[in-house]
Structures are given as structure tokens and as C-alpha cells.
Amino acid sequence: MESYGGRRRQAERDAITVEIGYALFSAAFAAAVLFGAIAGPAFVFDVSDGARGTLVSVGATVAVLLFFARVVSVLTRFRQASQPNQPGRTNPDS
């Protein structure tokens, strides 16, 4: 995103900001859906307190792991996509 140590342009900073926002929002949404899928039955059905605690803790753990994995994957993909093309290769956007 930088051209030979120069400063980033406003458009590049805006793109980074939007990508970070997208990564956080999509990760939070996916984590919430997964947490609801795992821990939801503990609140809908009549289960013991031990089972409820286990489902909630497993759901929270998996949701946190999914959140961080999603953020890292989105931001890594954005960074790789913003790299300049290899010399001698065609640009698919041309």
C-alpha cells in the first residue's frame, strides 16, 4: 500500500478502515450465530445446570476462536490482495 516508503493516500487509509470494520462486524456476527447454535439449546430445552454450563462455556470458547480466526483471515486476504502484481504477469483487473 505504500509506494517506496511514502505516506499512504487517503483512499488507501479509507480502504483499510472499511476492511477492518468489515472484519470485525462479520466476525462478531459469525461468532454470535455459532454461540447461539451451540448454547441456544441449553436455554430452550430443560437441561441440567451442569449441561447448561458446559454448553455455554463450549459455545463461548468456540465463538471466541471463530471471531479471531475470521478477523485474521479477512485482514490477511486484504493484505495479500493489495500487494502489487508480479512483473511480467497480467493484471486480472485490466
Coordinates of C-alpha atoms in Angstrom, one line a residue:
M1 CA 0.0 0.0 0.0
E2 CA 3.0 2.3 0.4
S3 CA 5.0 3.4 -2.6
Y4 CA 8.7 3.2 -1.7
G5 CA 8.3 4.4 1.9
G6 CA 5.9 7.2 1.1
R7 CA 2.8 8.0 3.0
R8 CA -0.5 6.3 2.4
R9 CA -3.1 8.2 0.4
Q10 CA -6.5 8.9 1.9
A11 CA -8.2 6.3 -0.3
E12 CA -5.8 3.6 1.0
R13 CA -6.5 4.6 4.6
D14 CA -10.2 4.5 3.9
A15 CA -9.9 1.1 2.4
I16 CA -8.1 -0.2 5.4
T17 CA -10.6 1.3 7.7
V18 CA -13.5 -0.3 5.8
E19 CA -11.8 -3.6 5.7
I20 CA -11.1 -3.6 9.5
G21 CA -14.8 -2.7 10.1
Y22 CA -15.9 -5.5 7.8
A23 CA -13.6 -8.0 9.5
L24 CA -14.9 -7.1 13.0
F25 CA -18.5 -7.0 12.0
S26 CA -18.6 -10.2 10.1
A27 CA -16.5 -12.0 12.8
A28 CA -18.9 -10.8 15.6
F29 CA -21.9 -11.9 13.5
A30 CA -20.5 -15.3 12.8
A31 CA -19.4 -15.8 16.4
A32 CA -22.9 -14.8 17.7
V33 CA -24.6 -17.2 15.3
L34 CA -22.3 -20.1 16.3
F35 CA -22.6 -19.3 20.0
G36 CA -26.4 -19.3 19.6
A37 CA -26.3 -22.6 17.8
I38 CA -24.2 -24.3 20.5
A39 CA -25.5 -22.7 23.7
G40 CA -29.1 -22.0 22.5
P41 CA -30.5 -25.4 23.1
A42 CA -29.4 -25.2 26.8
F43 CA -31.9 -22.3 27.2
V44 CA -34.6 -23.7 25.0
F45 CA -34.8 -27.2 26.4
D46 CA -34.9 -28.3 30.0
V47 CA -31.3 -29.4 30.7
S48 CA -29.4 -29.7 34.0
D49 CA -27.3 -26.9 35.3
G50 CA -24.1 -28.8 34.6
A51 CA -25.0 -29.4 31.0
R52 CA -26.1 -25.8 30.6
G53 CA -22.8 -24.5 31.9
T54 CA -20.9 -26.9 29.7
L55 CA -22.8 -25.8 26.6
V56 CA -22.4 -22.1 27.4
S57 CA -18.7 -22.4 28.1
V58 CA -18.0 -24.5 25.0
G59 CA -20.1 -22.1 22.9
A60 CA -18.2 -19.1 24.2
T61 CA -14.8 -20.7 23.6
V62 CA -15.7 -21.8 20.1
A63 CA -17.2 -18.3 19.4
V64 CA -14.0 -16.5 20.5
L65 CA -11.8 -18.8 18.4
L66 CA -14.0 -18.2 15.4
F67 CA -14.0 -14.5 15.9
F68 CA -10.2 -14.3 15.9
A69 CA -9.8 -16.7 13.0
R70 CA -12.3 -14.7 10.9
V71 CA -10.6 -11.4 11.7
V72 CA -7.2 -12.8 10.8
S73 CA -8.4 -14.4 7.6
V74 CA -10.2 -11.3 6.3
L75 CA -7.3 -9.0 7.1
T76 CA -4.7 -11.4 5.7
R77 CA -6.7 -11.8 2.5
F78 CA -6.9 -8.0 2.2
R79 CA -3.2 -7.6 2.7
Q80 CA -2.4 -10.2 0.1
A81 CA -4.8 -8.6 -2.4
S82 CA -3.3 -5.2 -2.0
Q83 CA 0.2 -6.4 -3.0
P84 CA 1.5 -5.1 -6.3
N85 CA 1.4 -7.6 -9.2
Q86 CA 4.4 -9.6 -10.1
P87 CA 6.5 -8.2 -13.0
G88 CA 5.6 -9.9 -16.3
R89 CA 2.2 -11.1 -15.1
T90 CA -1.1 -9.7 -16.3
N91 CA -3.4 -7.8 -14.1
P92 CA -6.9 -9.5 -13.9
D93 CA -8.5 -6.1 -13.5
S94 CA -7.2 -4.8 -16.8

